[in-house]
Amino acid sequence: MQIQENMSIMEKLQILSDAAKYDVACTSSGVDRKGDGKGMGNCIAPGICHTFSGDGRCVSLLKILFTNECIFNCSYCQNNCNNDIPRASFTPDEVCSLTMEFYRRNYIEGLFLSSGILVSPNYTMDLIYQTLYKLRVECHFNGYIHVKAIPGADPALIERAGFLADRMSINLELPTANSLKELAPCKSRRTILTPMRQIQNGIHDNTLLLGDTSYKGSQPLSTKTRSSQKFVPAGQSTQMIIGATPENDYQIMSVAEGLYQKFELKRVFYSAFVNVNEDASLPVLPGGPPLLREHRLYQADWLLRFYNFSVNELLSEDNPNFNIYLDPKCDWALRHLEYFPVEINRADYNTLLRVPGIGAKSARRIIQARRTTRLDFADLKKIGVVLKRALYFITCSGKMMYRTKLDENYICENLLRDKTQIPKEIRESGYKQISLFDVGMTEPPQPVSLAMIT
Amino acid sequence: MYVFICEDTIDGIFTAVYNAWDSHLGHKNIYILAKEPENYELFCEYIRVETDLEKSKKVADTIKRRLGVTVYTTLCEAIMAEEPCPKKTSRMNAADTFSITKADAFYRTLLYAFSMENPTRIMECLGNPYVLYLFELSRNVHTEAHHLLGFLRFQELQNGILFAETHPKNYVLPILGDHFSDRLPGENFMIYDKNRKLALIHRAGIKNFLITDASSINQEMIHNYSASELEYQKLWCGFFESITIEARKNPKLQNQNIPKRFQKDAVEFQK
């Protein structure tokens, strides 16, 4: 381990942002907060992307570790204590001045502060809390703060930090307790889920307290910083690493569903595994990180959160992985042709939502627009429906767009001609797994049976 | 046909709507145009509209009262749009000359709204071509403004003023002004719309901002950075480099997410 004295801020920033980049959460969403007229900063609910890094991901927050000196030895992590890499730590003042000066110049929407475990979980959590306190109270920073709760830290420290942050997260890292034991022996299900539950309860209590107008006393452990202190107002999120361990998509999505339902998480993030340590216990993925699998999981995650799907509708023990060639919604629709075709001018919102090519926005617009007029296919196009996917599944005033067959193989074959089934960014990033498939696509269309590809 | 020609501003178009309404010439005989016509038609009477803030306010108040503030905001955003050049078709005829443009679409939308049982729902009537047109314009403006909330970059000048230069397609300065004066109340800042040669100016401690002509802006002043400015630019660029995951590198996706026209004003893309 190399520890250098008198490192410049530039060197520290490079080391500690490099060390933080595998944490994928970079959203600044979930909270609407006007400026207070004095300090600096406000928040808008949809979040704001400030730039996009070379890998095409949104950069919204100054994403850094407080320190990458870590006593843990998680084998997937590059800050693992056995790794020989340059180590650095910020001081709270350095983090504050970087955040304030970047924010003034509109580089960032706020701060994402994570950390390696320095000395002990409590010691680290306290440093994080000190930093947030300085930023909120001394610098009057009113922008977005996403902070990590350190597994195993004292609940009192986590609670204090929660009153200063907008979002908190604790990474689940691996979907099953067994994998966690194998790859991250210093962490356990218990040390991860306990603070997660604590934050959930904190958010609940806070809502109750705020709803009770007779309540005027100061909240226990909270610090007087903002007029309307709320506990983690933007909710909590977590992340799972995909492809480092043998879990299938069904297991991963079931865990995600459980987190949404039982822990009321705002977001679950999926991070395609990048083998940074070349550790013998970890898989070598010849095609690079499993980006397409990650993409399918995100699509399915959207179906859970916004389209009222449940995991058991999408996957099962017998069919535990997503179809790599078709998005999960098309895949579901093909297996449930009995629900189709759907009449655009009559179907209710939830039925419309399940049609491939119709998103939440266009479903809402359809409901609104058809109050005053009968919709036809041209209108749908203007509204934003992706007709090349939807046309097999819908009728407008009883008519289909073209003469098509309501037949699994026929529709599947046609949907597969649509290149957007494999997202552009993945097709163009030279993803190995796709090139095999693309060869198949240039041949004249052959009947593809569903059984073959699932 | 009576063509009301007005200024391409919210007040200009609102005044034209007021005058057109007040003229009792019959709605179907009226066309409102917010620019100089390319060709003057033979059987048309052209009426110049003098922008009148009092009339404009009356129209604004009526819209807010009858259609609600949300619709009012959407309509204003649509008016702030830079319209795409109307497509020239091979057979130009009268219908082409009076194609859908924003000022007239705005007038027709109001007429339609006032005939509705519940006018606050007007923006949901996407079956109506005028409403749809305004909806699309406002969506463009909204999207561009939202992009710029993130992609705008301030540079600190020697006198402590934060200065940002931008090249927006639409007139988005008012939206940026609302956002940044709320966000940075203690800063003196200026946002310069180079395409329109307009500057938005905010003084520290003052809630409002003003937008003024800046065609004679002092070029030397705006490149005279403070001592620490370049230091922070370097730090930001260093961060921007190291945050990329090499194994996922994907420049096409990057360019798709932050289009080139925004990159030219963002410091991390300057090399």
XYZ file of C-alpha atoms in Angstrom:
725
model
C 0.000 0.000 0.000
C 1.407 3.348 -0.963
C 0.574 6.319 1.164
C 1.930 9.577 -0.062
C 2.212 12.733 1.959
C 1.415 16.143 0.524
C -0.495 14.941 -2.434
C -2.014 17.709 -4.559
C -5.771 18.093 -4.757
C -5.558 17.159 -8.408
C -3.902 13.817 -7.644
C -6.348 13.091 -4.856
C -9.310 13.940 -7.055
C -8.077 11.640 -9.782
C -7.425 8.724 -7.453
C -10.642 9.108 -5.499
C -12.921 9.675 -8.488
C -11.318 6.763 -10.297
C -12.007 4.655 -7.216
C -15.649 5.741 -7.072
C -16.612 5.247 -10.690
C -17.821 1.663 -10.411
C -20.683 2.885 -8.296
C -23.258 3.458 -10.999
C -25.813 5.580 -9.154
C -25.354 9.120 -10.322
C -28.884 10.435 -10.380
C -29.789 13.723 -8.753
C -33.504 13.006 -8.806
C -36.290 12.586 -6.313
C -36.396 15.898 -4.501
C -37.762 19.328 -5.367
C -36.246 22.072 -3.259
C -36.253 25.775 -3.998
C -33.256 27.899 -3.149
C -33.396 29.418 0.319
C -32.453 32.859 -0.987
C -29.182 32.948 0.945
C -27.086 29.839 0.540
C -26.215 28.191 -2.724
C -28.253 25.562 -4.443
C -31.642 24.076 -5.209
C -32.906 20.734 -6.464
C -35.396 19.763 -9.131
C -37.219 16.461 -8.986
C -36.278 14.947 -12.347
C -32.597 15.647 -11.704
C -30.155 17.253 -14.115
C -27.356 15.648 -16.121
C -24.370 17.971 -16.340
C -22.218 16.076 -18.759
C -21.632 12.586 -20.142
C -18.393 10.731 -19.615
C -16.478 8.806 -22.270
C -18.519 5.679 -21.538
C -21.710 7.625 -22.260
C -22.974 7.642 -18.683
C -24.536 10.696 -17.115
C -22.382 12.757 -14.797
C -24.590 14.615 -12.418
C -22.774 14.546 -9.103
C -19.202 14.983 -8.000
C -18.732 11.275 -7.408
C -15.813 10.625 -5.106
C -14.657 8.440 -2.274
C -13.674 10.206 0.905
C -10.790 7.781 1.094
C -9.713 4.643 -0.749
C -7.733 3.363 2.206
C -9.843 0.366 3.088
C -9.575 -2.375 5.669
C -11.999 -4.645 3.810
C -10.950 -7.199 1.234
C -13.919 -7.526 -1.130
C -12.413 -9.316 -4.088
C -14.423 -7.513 -6.797
C -13.342 -4.073 -5.555
C -10.193 -2.298 -6.620
C -9.834 -0.609 -3.229
C -9.504 -4.031 -1.621
C -6.852 -3.809 1.129
C -4.647 -6.392 -0.576
C -4.310 -4.326 -3.746
C -1.167 -2.374 -4.396
C -2.603 0.911 -5.653
C -2.012 4.550 -4.776
C -4.087 5.539 -1.748
C -5.390 8.952 -0.808
C -7.809 10.662 1.550
C -9.564 13.987 1.355
C -10.087 16.289 4.280
C -13.639 17.555 4.888
C -12.499 21.057 3.862
C -11.171 19.823 0.550
C -14.431 18.057 -0.267
C -16.378 21.197 0.639
C -14.348 23.582 -1.476
C -14.384 21.222 -4.481
C -18.154 20.818 -4.203
C -18.852 24.525 -3.788
C -16.557 25.683 -6.577
C -17.746 23.004 -9.005
C -21.351 23.760 -8.170
C -20.936 27.523 -8.697
C -19.603 26.869 -12.176
C -22.526 24.568 -12.886
C -20.294 21.520 -13.392
C -22.327 19.422 -11.013
C -25.703 19.016 -9.363
C -24.251 18.069 -6.015
C -22.053 15.613 -4.189
C -21.946 11.817 -4.186
C -19.818 10.803 -1.254
C -18.801 7.222 -0.717
C -15.792 5.850 1.081
C -13.486 2.950 1.744
C -13.481 1.776 5.335
C -10.773 3.753 7.093
C -9.903 2.393 10.589
C -13.475 1.233 11.318
C -17.010 1.661 9.991
C -17.802 4.148 12.764
C -14.679 6.193 12.197
C -15.475 6.428 8.480
C -19.142 7.223 8.945
C -18.207 9.982 11.360
C -15.809 11.534 8.835
C -18.561 11.467 6.235
C -20.946 13.087 8.684
C -18.401 15.815 9.539
C -18.010 16.577 5.866
C -21.744 16.833 5.228
C -22.183 18.983 8.313
C -19.528 21.418 7.142
C -21.011 21.526 3.686
C -24.577 22.132 4.815
C -24.027 24.308 7.875
C -20.822 26.219 7.242
C -20.907 26.506 3.460
C -24.728 26.786 3.284
C -24.862 24.259 0.483
C -28.451 23.559 -0.499
C -27.832 21.313 -3.518
C -28.135 17.548 -3.849
C -26.187 15.171 -1.636
C -26.088 11.418 -2.102
C -24.213 9.665 0.648
C -23.322 6.059 1.403
C -24.272 4.527 4.696
C -21.329 2.421 5.786
C -22.379 -1.159 6.627
C -21.741 -1.840 10.287
C -21.707 1.800 11.390
C -23.516 3.025 14.502
C -27.199 3.728 13.693
C -26.928 7.103 15.442
C -24.261 8.236 12.976
C -26.302 7.031 10.030
C -29.322 8.900 11.312
C -27.382 12.146 11.681
C -25.996 11.883 8.189
C -29.498 11.097 6.912
C -30.815 14.459 8.051
C -28.159 16.203 5.978
C -28.353 14.088 2.828
C -30.989 13.864 0.100
C -30.412 10.260 -0.792
C -28.667 7.454 1.035
C -27.593 4.141 -0.297
C -26.084 0.929 0.927
C -24.932 -1.392 -1.784
C -26.273 -4.902 -1.654
C -23.362 -5.757 -3.989
C -24.330 -9.387 -4.595
C -27.806 -10.835 -4.863
C -27.349 -13.804 -2.526
C -25.861 -14.176 0.946
C -23.609 -16.989 -0.272
C -21.971 -14.919 -2.977
C -21.496 -12.104 -0.529
C -19.739 -14.423 1.906
C -17.462 -15.630 -0.824
C -16.466 -12.338 -2.394
C -16.931 -9.839 0.425
C -16.117 -11.697 3.644
C -16.099 -8.492 5.737
C -19.683 -7.680 4.787
C -22.778 -9.679 5.563
C -26.446 -9.599 4.697
C -27.117 -8.409 8.226
C -24.728 -5.426 8.183
C -26.215 -4.348 4.864
C -29.913 -4.879 5.504
C -29.950 -3.460 9.037
C -29.084 0.121 8.028
C -31.329 -0.245 4.974
C -34.257 -1.001 7.275
C -33.216 1.816 9.576
C -33.281 4.339 6.733
C -36.655 3.038 5.574
C -38.079 3.503 9.069
C -36.448 6.922 9.327
C -38.139 8.056 6.124
C -41.456 6.773 7.464
C -41.163 8.445 10.875
C -40.176 11.650 9.214
C -43.265 11.620 7.038
C -45.377 10.988 10.105
C -43.695 13.771 12.059
C -44.086 16.268 9.263
C -47.701 15.322 8.805
C -48.408 16.076 12.470
C -48.746 19.837 12.773
C -48.785 19.813 16.571
C -45.248 18.503 16.545
C -42.884 21.414 17.127
C -40.042 19.951 19.176
C -36.631 19.330 17.694
C -36.050 15.947 16.220
C -33.748 13.698 18.186
C -30.195 13.713 16.893
C -31.018 16.042 14.056
C -28.984 19.154 13.522
C -30.564 22.526 12.875
C -29.537 23.126 9.334
C -32.452 23.620 7.049
C -35.815 25.036 7.904
C -37.568 21.903 6.727
C -35.209 19.127 7.708
C -36.251 15.902 6.238
C -34.687 12.528 6.621
C -33.364 11.263 3.262
C -36.088 13.063 1.253
C -35.046 11.542 -2.076
C -35.243 8.016 -0.693
C -32.648 5.277 -0.777
C -31.107 3.215 -3.514
C -28.787 0.249 -3.827
C -26.664 -1.541 -6.391
C -25.988 -5.130 -7.410
C -23.022 -6.378 -9.399
C -24.076 -8.429 -12.404
C -22.031 -11.275 -13.768
C -19.442 -11.774 -11.013
C -21.406 -14.615 -9.454
C -23.600 -17.353 -10.937
C -27.054 -15.976 -9.977
C -29.597 -15.957 -12.800
C -31.826 -13.065 -13.825
C -34.806 -14.546 -11.989
C -32.909 -14.491 -8.693
C -31.626 -10.969 -9.312
C -35.025 -9.576 -10.275
C -36.737 -11.301 -7.363
C -34.272 -9.660 -5.003
C -34.920 -6.304 -6.685
C -38.680 -6.777 -6.405
C -38.278 -7.614 -2.727
C -36.225 -4.478 -2.190
C -38.867 -2.316 -3.852
C -41.724 -3.887 -1.964
C -40.261 -4.612 1.453
C -37.660 -1.859 1.738
C -39.416 0.765 -0.413
C -36.267 1.583 -2.315
C -36.411 4.339 -4.919
C -33.969 2.648 -7.257
C -32.015 -0.568 -7.639
C -28.995 -0.172 -9.895
C -27.305 -2.977 -11.800
C -23.621 -2.773 -12.537
C -22.113 -5.007 -15.202
C -19.103 -6.614 -13.595
C -15.724 -5.228 -14.653
C -12.874 -7.448 -13.550
C -10.490 -4.832 -12.175
C -8.445 -7.098 -9.925
C -7.873 -10.171 -12.094
C -8.731 -12.216 -9.059
C -8.671 -15.980 -9.545
C -12.005 -16.462 -7.749
C -13.774 -14.169 -10.213
C -14.946 -15.019 -13.693
C -13.082 -13.774 -16.718
C -15.643 -12.406 -19.139
C -14.147 -12.580 -22.605
C -16.782 -10.291 -24.132
C -16.083 -7.514 -21.652
C -18.647 -6.423 -19.081
C -22.098 -8.048 -19.675
C -23.633 -4.816 -20.927
C -26.558 -6.344 -22.782
C -27.589 -8.363 -19.754
C -27.347 -5.227 -17.634
C -29.549 -3.448 -20.190
C -32.223 -6.163 -20.067
C -32.243 -6.000 -16.268
C -32.788 -2.245 -16.377
C -35.629 -2.725 -18.872
C -37.235 -5.253 -16.583
C -36.663 -2.971 -13.609
C -38.670 -0.289 -15.446
C -41.435 -2.822 -16.065
C -41.601 -3.480 -12.334
C -41.644 0.165 -11.315
C -43.747 1.851 -13.980
C -45.634 -0.836 -15.883
C -47.164 -2.858 -13.047
C -45.418 -6.067 -13.994
C -44.302 -8.593 -11.418
C -41.184 -10.716 -11.719
C -43.202 -13.920 -11.882
C -44.882 -12.725 -15.051
C -41.554 -12.114 -16.741
C -39.445 -15.010 -15.533
C -39.828 -18.348 -13.797
C -37.771 -21.226 -12.448
C -37.996 -22.920 -15.838
C -37.239 -19.743 -17.752
C -34.835 -17.977 -15.411
C -33.001 -15.642 -17.801
C -34.125 -12.828 -20.064
C -34.189 -13.355 -23.762
C -31.063 -11.644 -24.943
C -32.550 -10.862 -28.366
C -35.864 -9.344 -27.358
C -36.693 -6.784 -24.721
C -38.601 -8.220 -21.743
C -41.879 -6.528 -22.685
C -41.948 -7.872 -26.244
C -40.920 -11.226 -24.900
C -43.816 -11.208 -22.440
C -46.294 -10.077 -25.080
C -45.277 -12.878 -27.436
C -45.910 -15.428 -24.731
C -49.314 -13.871 -23.964
C -50.925 -13.253 -27.319
C -54.290 -14.054 -25.752
C -54.386 -10.439 -24.456
C -53.999 -8.960 -27.929
C -54.882 -7.147 -30.112
C -55.765 -4.190 -27.916
C -58.207 -1.547 -29.160
C -56.548 1.868 -28.776
C -59.794 3.803 -28.523
C -61.209 1.658 -25.742
C -58.529 -0.127 -23.699
C -57.830 1.083 -20.175
C -54.508 2.563 -19.079
C -53.051 -0.629 -17.639
C -53.863 -2.615 -20.761
C -52.271 0.037 -22.976
C -49.164 0.004 -20.785
C -48.592 -3.636 -21.595
C -48.459 -3.126 -25.340
C -44.893 -3.190 -26.715
C -44.073 0.219 -28.169
C -46.383 2.129 -25.831
C -44.712 3.782 -22.869
C -46.187 5.416 -19.798
C -46.205 8.844 -21.423
C -47.830 7.780 -24.653
C -50.393 5.661 -22.790
C -51.385 8.730 -20.810
C -51.540 10.879 -23.930
C -53.723 8.292 -25.675
C -56.215 8.353 -22.807
C -56.284 12.155 -22.867
C -56.417 12.669 -26.615
C -59.159 10.119 -27.296
C -61.577 12.064 -25.107
C -62.006 14.532 -27.946
C -61.216 12.513 -31.038
C -60.954 8.992 -32.424
C -57.319 8.085 -32.742
C -55.849 6.464 -35.810
C -52.349 5.208 -36.549
C -51.094 8.605 -37.758
C -52.143 10.180 -34.456
C -50.375 7.437 -32.513
C -47.162 8.180 -34.330
C -47.394 11.856 -33.373
C -48.180 10.966 -29.793
C -44.937 9.020 -29.610
C -45.987 5.383 -29.938
C -43.309 3.199 -31.534
C -45.487 1.745 -34.261
C -42.965 -0.712 -35.638
C -43.288 -2.593 -32.354
C -46.879 -1.775 -31.464
C -48.510 -2.515 -34.816
C -48.740 -6.281 -34.229
C -50.599 -5.800 -30.992
C -53.120 -3.014 -31.560
C -56.196 -1.997 -33.518
C -57.518 1.504 -34.143
C -61.312 1.511 -34.490
C -61.172 -2.210 -35.105
C -58.586 -2.123 -37.861
C -55.000 -3.256 -37.748
C -52.364 -1.141 -39.408
C -51.351 -3.824 -41.899
C -52.515 -7.339 -42.543
C -50.548 -9.175 -39.892
C -50.933 -12.514 -38.229
C -51.401 -12.837 -34.518
C -48.867 -15.593 -34.445
C -45.908 -15.975 -32.124
C -43.315 -16.956 -34.678
C -44.493 -14.510 -37.287
C -44.375 -11.521 -34.924
C -41.126 -12.610 -33.346
C -39.480 -12.879 -36.711
C -40.603 -9.382 -37.613
C -39.666 -7.853 -34.284
C -36.191 -9.283 -34.598
C -35.683 -7.365 -37.821
C -35.931 -4.226 -35.742
C -32.368 -3.374 -34.869
C -33.353 -1.285 -31.877
C -34.037 -4.524 -30.059
C -30.340 -4.469 -29.285
C -29.683 -0.909 -28.154
C -27.609 1.219 -30.457
C -24.976 1.994 -27.889
C -24.339 -1.686 -27.267
C -24.389 -2.617 -30.946
C -21.835 0.070 -31.638
C -19.568 -0.500 -28.699
C -18.261 -3.663 -30.310
C -19.926 -6.009 -27.890
C -18.669 -9.443 -28.869
C -21.816 -11.360 -28.161
C -23.713 -9.211 -30.637
C -21.385 -9.614 -33.551
C -22.294 -13.301 -33.679
C -25.916 -12.377 -33.785
C -25.500 -9.663 -36.395
C -24.084 -12.197 -38.829
C -27.305 -14.134 -38.432
C -29.319 -11.012 -39.140
C -27.751 -10.267 -42.497
C -28.889 -13.586 -43.888
C -32.322 -13.731 -45.470
C -34.998 -13.916 -42.795
C -35.588 -17.427 -41.621
C -38.426 -18.589 -39.484
C -37.192 -18.275 -35.920
C -38.902 -20.409 -33.409
C -39.208 -18.959 -29.962
C -38.131 -22.169 -28.344
C -34.835 -21.896 -30.121
C -33.821 -18.574 -28.693
C -35.226 -18.683 -25.217
C -57.641 37.729 -45.458
C -56.332 40.138 -42.828
C -52.768 39.451 -41.756
C -51.671 40.864 -38.425
C -47.891 41.261 -38.380
C -46.317 41.476 -34.956
C -43.029 41.218 -33.095
C -41.729 37.712 -32.371
C -41.989 38.103 -28.605
C -44.536 36.996 -26.058
C -45.806 40.556 -25.671
C -45.884 41.086 -29.427
C -47.925 37.971 -30.114
C -50.246 38.593 -27.157
C -50.924 42.112 -28.449
C -51.655 40.767 -31.917
C -54.142 38.302 -30.430
C -55.814 41.152 -28.576
C -56.041 43.327 -31.686
C -57.218 40.475 -33.894
C -59.932 39.559 -31.439
C -60.933 43.170 -31.028
C -61.098 43.787 -34.783
C -64.351 41.816 -35.313
C -63.150 40.804 -38.757
C -64.200 37.188 -38.267
C -61.768 34.599 -36.953
C -61.557 32.728 -40.204
C -60.481 35.866 -42.046
C -57.590 36.474 -39.705
C -54.021 35.231 -39.829
C -51.338 36.240 -37.333
C -47.710 36.319 -38.373
C -44.770 36.970 -36.053
C -42.262 37.835 -38.774
C -42.063 39.696 -42.063
C -43.980 37.808 -44.753
C -41.796 36.344 -47.490
C -44.285 37.291 -50.157
C -47.097 39.768 -49.982
C -50.358 38.323 -51.245
C -52.563 40.251 -53.570
C -55.889 39.880 -51.798
C -54.638 40.419 -48.293
C -54.672 43.370 -46.030
C -51.592 43.663 -43.841
C -52.017 45.216 -40.431
C -48.964 46.167 -38.341
C -49.305 45.488 -34.636
C -47.626 47.862 -32.208
C -46.612 45.889 -29.094
C -48.645 47.147 -26.162
C -47.784 45.864 -22.691
C -51.202 46.687 -21.298
C -53.027 44.647 -23.941
C -50.496 41.875 -23.552
C -51.127 41.733 -19.827
C -54.879 41.491 -20.387
C -54.378 38.515 -22.691
C -51.965 36.902 -20.246
C -54.383 37.350 -17.363
C -57.251 35.903 -19.364
C -55.207 32.844 -20.314
C -54.074 32.279 -16.747
C -57.612 32.641 -15.446
C -59.432 30.545 -18.037
C -56.795 27.963 -19.003
C -54.704 27.810 -15.854
C -51.065 28.589 -15.137
C -49.745 25.244 -16.416
C -51.231 25.761 -19.862
C -50.056 29.376 -19.802
C -46.467 28.243 -19.167
C -46.632 25.671 -21.950
C -47.985 28.243 -24.399
C -45.275 30.751 -23.462
C -42.622 28.093 -23.989
C -44.044 27.372 -27.429
C -43.845 31.058 -28.311
C -40.212 31.164 -27.227
C -39.379 28.536 -29.857
C -37.352 29.256 -32.932
C -39.561 27.844 -35.662
C -38.081 25.510 -38.220
C -38.265 26.947 -41.740
C -41.557 25.778 -43.233
C -40.916 23.102 -45.810
C -41.125 24.492 -49.335
C -43.385 22.278 -51.385
C -43.241 22.140 -55.158
C -46.668 23.636 -55.632
C -46.853 26.810 -53.650
C -50.407 27.977 -53.177
C -52.365 30.099 -50.802
C -52.651 27.290 -48.301
C -48.871 27.061 -48.124
C -48.456 30.743 -47.470
C -50.793 30.482 -44.548
C -49.283 27.339 -43.179
C -49.223 26.617 -39.473
C -46.919 29.046 -37.731
C -46.669 29.563 -34.016
C -48.412 32.943 -33.705
C -51.423 31.809 -35.703
C -51.448 28.381 -34.071
C -51.490 30.177 -30.739
C -54.545 32.209 -31.827
C -56.392 29.123 -33.133
C -55.544 27.191 -29.987
C -57.047 29.926 -27.831
C -60.203 29.962 -29.974
C -60.507 26.222 -29.640
C -59.862 26.322 -25.904
C -62.537 28.931 -25.259
C -65.055 26.754 -27.066
C -64.308 23.838 -24.759
C -66.258 22.865 -21.707
C -63.048 22.564 -19.703
C -60.407 24.783 -21.333
C -57.689 23.748 -18.869
C -57.528 20.488 -20.819
C -56.605 22.207 -24.074
C -53.053 20.837 -24.277
C -54.429 17.304 -24.154
C -56.247 17.766 -27.465
C -53.391 16.538 -29.591
C -55.821 15.610 -32.345
C -56.054 19.317 -33.188
C -53.206 20.287 -35.545
C -52.647 23.709 -33.957
C -52.514 22.319 -30.449
C -50.197 19.567 -31.613
C -47.900 22.109 -33.261
C -47.630 24.222 -30.107
C -47.165 21.082 -28.043
C -44.217 20.073 -30.210
C -42.649 23.534 -30.080
C -42.968 23.750 -26.325
C -41.475 20.297 -25.994
C -38.454 21.428 -28.045
C -37.964 24.510 -25.927
C -38.458 22.609 -22.730
C -35.956 19.928 -23.719
C -33.316 22.398 -24.809
C -33.736 24.498 -21.683
C -33.498 21.395 -19.517
C -30.305 20.363 -21.305
C -28.799 23.766 -20.732
C -29.610 23.723 -17.034
C -26.958 21.030 -16.937
C -24.650 21.830 -19.830
C -24.203 25.557 -19.182
C -20.737 26.378 -17.773
C -19.855 29.455 -15.771
C -16.356 30.887 -15.735
C -15.254 33.180 -12.974
C -13.960 36.511 -14.238
C -11.408 38.719 -12.523
C -14.115 40.815 -10.877
C -15.778 37.719 -9.400
C -18.632 37.706 -11.925
C -19.680 34.298 -13.244
C -19.941 34.378 -17.006
C -21.478 31.753 -19.291
C -21.654 31.717 -23.058
C -24.234 29.614 -24.862
C -25.632 29.044 -28.352
C -29.233 27.910 -27.876
C -31.564 27.271 -30.794
C -34.536 28.705 -28.920
C -35.023 31.727 -26.741
C -34.433 29.949 -23.444
C -32.825 32.741 -21.418
C -35.914 33.403 -19.254
C -36.071 29.744 -18.220
C -32.351 29.724 -17.420
C -32.787 32.968 -15.509
C -35.508 31.570 -13.266
C -33.437 28.507 -12.492
C -30.057 30.105 -11.872
C -31.237 33.125 -9.912
C -32.961 30.710 -7.551
C -29.894 28.486 -7.409
C -27.158 31.114 -7.089
C -28.813 34.014 -5.251
C -25.514 35.316 -3.870
C -23.674 35.489 -7.184
C -23.307 38.159 -9.815
C -23.698 36.263 -13.031
C -24.259 36.816 -16.716
C -25.479 34.357 -19.342
C -24.696 35.396 -22.882
C -26.854 34.038 -25.719
C -24.424 34.458 -28.568
C -26.925 33.505 -31.259
C -29.275 36.308 -30.292
C -26.648 38.665 -28.855
C -28.624 38.914 -25.642
C -27.318 38.842 -22.101
C -29.100 37.787 -18.959
C -27.809 39.643 -15.942
C -28.314 38.779 -12.287
C -27.053 40.831 -9.367
C -26.192 39.192 -6.061
C -28.969 39.444 -3.515
C -31.642 40.490 -5.998
C -34.414 38.064 -6.810
C -35.014 39.131 -10.394
C -32.818 39.254 -13.438
C -32.884 41.268 -16.610
C -32.289 40.413 -20.237
C -30.648 43.036 -22.334
C -29.087 43.614 -25.729
C -25.408 42.684 -25.665
C -24.270 43.144 -29.222
C -21.474 45.399 -28.007
C -20.240 43.120 -25.239
C -16.648 43.694 -24.162
C -14.771 40.682 -25.573
C -11.692 41.363 -23.488
C -13.627 41.498 -20.244
C -15.268 38.110 -20.774
C -11.955 36.330 -21.278
C -10.258 37.893 -18.298
C -10.472 35.004 -15.833
C -9.907 35.104 -12.100
C -6.726 33.660 -10.613
C -8.283 30.344 -9.555
C -10.543 29.825 -12.572
C -8.103 27.830 -14.689
C -7.165 25.742 -11.662
C -10.786 24.636 -11.194
C -11.218 24.017 -14.899
C -8.209 21.698 -14.747
C -9.592 19.896 -11.706
C -12.930 19.421 -13.420
C -11.319 18.115 -16.603
C -9.198 15.738 -14.539
C -12.308 14.444 -12.811
C -14.083 14.126 -16.142
C -11.237 11.977 -17.513
C -10.926 9.651 -14.562
C -14.659 9.014 -14.136
C -14.821 7.101 -17.448
C -14.779 3.316 -17.193
C -12.355 2.216 -19.910
C -13.979 -1.200 -20.341
C -17.275 0.518 -21.236
C -15.874 3.263 -23.431
C -18.478 4.394 -25.950
C -17.930 7.757 -27.653
C -21.031 7.379 -29.833
C -23.277 7.107 -26.834
C -21.511 10.083 -25.320
C -22.140 12.211 -28.417
C -25.729 11.065 -28.536
C -26.311 12.117 -24.944
C -24.499 15.427 -25.110
C -24.802 16.571 -28.725
C -21.842 18.337 -30.318
C -23.550 21.722 -30.297
C -23.559 21.683 -26.500
C -20.025 20.327 -26.297
C -18.531 23.444 -27.836
C -19.547 25.527 -24.822
C -18.572 22.945 -22.186
C -15.071 23.320 -20.811
C -14.434 19.578 -20.426
C -14.735 19.068 -24.189
C -12.208 21.786 -25.109
C -8.898 20.331 -26.153
